[in-house]
mmCIF file of C-alpha atoms in Angstrom:
data_model
loop_
_atom_site.group_PDB
_atom_site.id
_atom_site.type_symbol
_atom_site.label_atom_id
_atom_site.label_comp_id
_atom_site.label_asym_id
_atom_site.label_seq_id
_atom_site.Cartn_x
_atom_site.Cartn_y
_atom_site.Cartn_z
ATOM 1 C CA MET J 285 -15.697 48.603 64.593
ATOM 2 C CA THR J 286 -18.333 46.834 62.563
ATOM 3 C CA ARG J 287 -17.728 44.415 59.713
ATOM 4 C CA GLU J 288 -19.094 47.010 57.275
ATOM 5 C CA GLN J 289 -16.743 49.704 58.576
ATOM 6 C CA ALA J 290 -13.745 47.376 58.388
ATOM 7 C CA ILE J 291 -14.533 46.495 54.771
ATOM 8 C CA PHE J 292 -15.061 50.169 53.891
ATOM 9 C CA PHE J 293 -11.727 51.217 55.405
ATOM 10 C CA GLU J 294 -9.875 48.320 53.810
ATOM 11 C CA THR J 295 -11.358 49.206 50.417
ATOM 12 C CA MET J 296 -10.405 52.825 51.029
ATOM 13 C CA GLU J 297 -6.781 51.755 51.514
ATOM 14 C CA ASP J 298 -6.893 49.441 48.478
ATOM 15 C CA LEU J 299 -8.045 52.343 46.293
ATOM 16 C CA ASP J 300 -5.327 54.607 47.724
ATOM 17 C CA CYS J 301 -7.794 57.251 48.863
ATOM 18 C CA ASP J 302 -5.546 59.994 50.192
ATOM 19 C CA GLY J 303 -6.332 63.691 50.263
ATOM 20 C CA SER J 304 -9.064 65.762 51.875
ATOM 21 C CA LEU J 305 -11.177 64.121 54.546
ATOM 22 C CA GLU J 306 -14.475 65.625 53.374
ATOM 23 C CA PRO J 307 -14.851 63.430 50.254
ATOM 24 C CA LEU J 308 -14.233 60.365 52.422
ATOM 25 C CA PHE J 309 -17.021 61.469 54.773
ATOM 26 C CA PHE J 310 -19.290 61.983 51.751
ATOM 27 C CA ALA J 311 -18.407 58.513 50.468
ATOM 28 C CA TYR J 312 -18.996 56.868 53.846
ATOM 29 C CA HIS J 313 -22.298 58.678 54.299
ATOM 30 C CA ASN J 314 -23.382 57.509 50.852
ATOM 31 C CA PHE J 315 -22.192 54.006 51.761
ATOM 32 C CA ILE J 316 -24.366 53.628 54.873
ATOM 33 C CA VAL J 317 -27.457 55.779 54.273
ATOM 34 C CA GLY J 318 -30.597 54.038 53.112
ATOM 35 C CA VAL J 319 -29.061 50.587 52.846
ATOM 36 C CA ASN J 320 -29.339 47.639 55.216
ATOM 37 C CA LEU J 321 -25.855 46.164 55.072
ATOM 38 C CA THR J 322 -26.370 43.697 57.916
ATOM 39 C CA ARG J 323 -27.803 41.103 55.544
ATOM 40 C CA ALA J 324 -25.340 41.777 52.737
ATOM 41 C CA THR J 325 -22.471 39.434 51.988
ATOM 42 C CA ASP J 326 -18.883 40.597 52.387
ATOM 43 C CA ILE J 327 -18.498 40.867 48.606
ATOM 44 C CA GLU J 328 -21.691 42.948 48.326
ATOM 45 C CA ILE J 329 -20.405 45.301 51.011
ATOM 46 C CA HIS J 330 -17.039 45.531 49.259
ATOM 47 C CA ARG J 331 -18.734 46.361 45.941
ATOM 48 C CA ARG J 332 -20.840 49.069 47.554
ATOM 49 C CA ALA J 333 -17.833 50.541 49.350
ATOM 50 C CA LYS J 334 -15.824 50.567 46.127
ATOM 51 C CA GLU J 335 -18.681 52.168 44.194
ATOM 52 C CA CYS J 336 -19.093 54.929 46.794
ATOM 53 C CA LEU J 337 -15.365 55.598 47.132
ATOM 54 C CA LEU J 338 -14.821 55.757 43.383
ATOM 55 C CA ARG J 339 -17.715 58.209 43.065
ATOM 56 C CA TYR J 340 -15.988 60.681 45.410
ATOM 57 C CA LYS J 341 -12.321 59.891 44.694
ATOM 58 C CA PRO J 342 -11.901 62.707 42.116
ATOM 59 C CA LEU J 343 -12.678 65.207 44.892
ATOM 60 C CA LEU J 344 -9.778 64.015 47.061
ATOM 61 C CA ASN J 345 -7.193 66.134 45.290
ATOM 62 C CA SER J 346 -9.471 68.719 43.712
ATOM 63 C CA SER J 347 -8.996 72.461 43.965
ATOM 64 C CA ILE J 348 -12.240 72.818 45.921
ATOM 65 C CA CYS J 349 -11.640 74.389 49.314
ATOM 66 C CA PHE J 350 -14.020 72.489 51.553
ATOM 67 C CA TYR J 351 -13.176 74.718 54.524
ATOM 68 C CA ASP J 352 -14.415 77.793 52.634
ATOM 69 C CA LYS J 353 -17.572 75.961 51.541
ATOM 70 C CA ARG J 354 -18.280 74.872 55.125
ATOM 71 C CA ARG J 355 -17.607 78.363 56.472
ATOM 72 C CA ASP J 356 -19.979 79.894 53.906
ATOM 73 C CA ILE J 357 -22.768 77.473 54.888
ATOM 74 C CA ILE J 358 -22.213 78.009 58.611
ATOM 75 C CA ASP J 359 -22.146 81.793 58.187
ATOM 76 C CA HIS J 360 -25.575 81.676 56.548
ATOM 77 C CA LEU J 361 -27.286 79.433 59.090
ATOM 78 C CA ASP J 362 -30.145 81.100 60.928
ATOM 79 C CA LEU J 363 -29.102 79.956 64.391
ATOM 80 C CA ASP J 364 -30.657 82.927 66.201
ATOM 81 C CA SER J 365 -34.149 81.634 65.477
ATOM 82 C CA ALA J 366 -33.235 78.007 66.165
ATOM 83 C CA GLU J 367 -35.026 76.260 68.975
ATOM 84 C CA TRP J 368 -32.417 75.119 71.452
ATOM 85 C CA GLU J 369 -33.946 72.139 73.216
ATOM 86 C CA TYR J 370 -31.489 71.996 76.131
ATOM 87 C CA LEU J 371 -30.501 75.656 76.403
ATOM 88 C CA ASP J 372 -32.082 76.057 79.845
ATOM 89 C CA TYR J 373 -30.186 73.033 81.157
ATOM 90 C CA ILE J 374 -26.883 74.265 79.778
ATOM 91 C CA ARG J 375 -27.392 77.852 80.963
ATOM 92 C CA ASP J 376 -28.386 76.729 84.469
ATOM 93 C CA GLY J 377 -25.587 74.145 84.715
ATOM 94 C CA ARG J 378 -28.046 71.268 85.141
ATOM 95 C CA GLU J 379 -27.544 67.764 83.783
ATOM 96 C CA ILE J 380 -29.204 67.180 80.410
ATOM 97 C CA PRO J 381 -31.826 64.411 80.650
ATOM 98 C CA VAL J 382 -31.215 61.338 78.550
#
């Protein structure tokens, strides 16, 4: 676990973020994307974590059914025309190159 993750999870507990997991994923994604936290101080990381968690906290106990939203998105994906990079390896039982 990184320092940034530890601070995020501790802030999550401090703010009593209980409920659906999806809003917590959204908050964490918002927390780490596009920001270089390695040079930030602990207090700067804590502030960013708190800001991101508070932004998504109202969704934790909302009436939104995230499962239904996910299912709707997945059902409409055009996977038949997707290019499957390792399909031949999987189909033939070969090891996927790294």
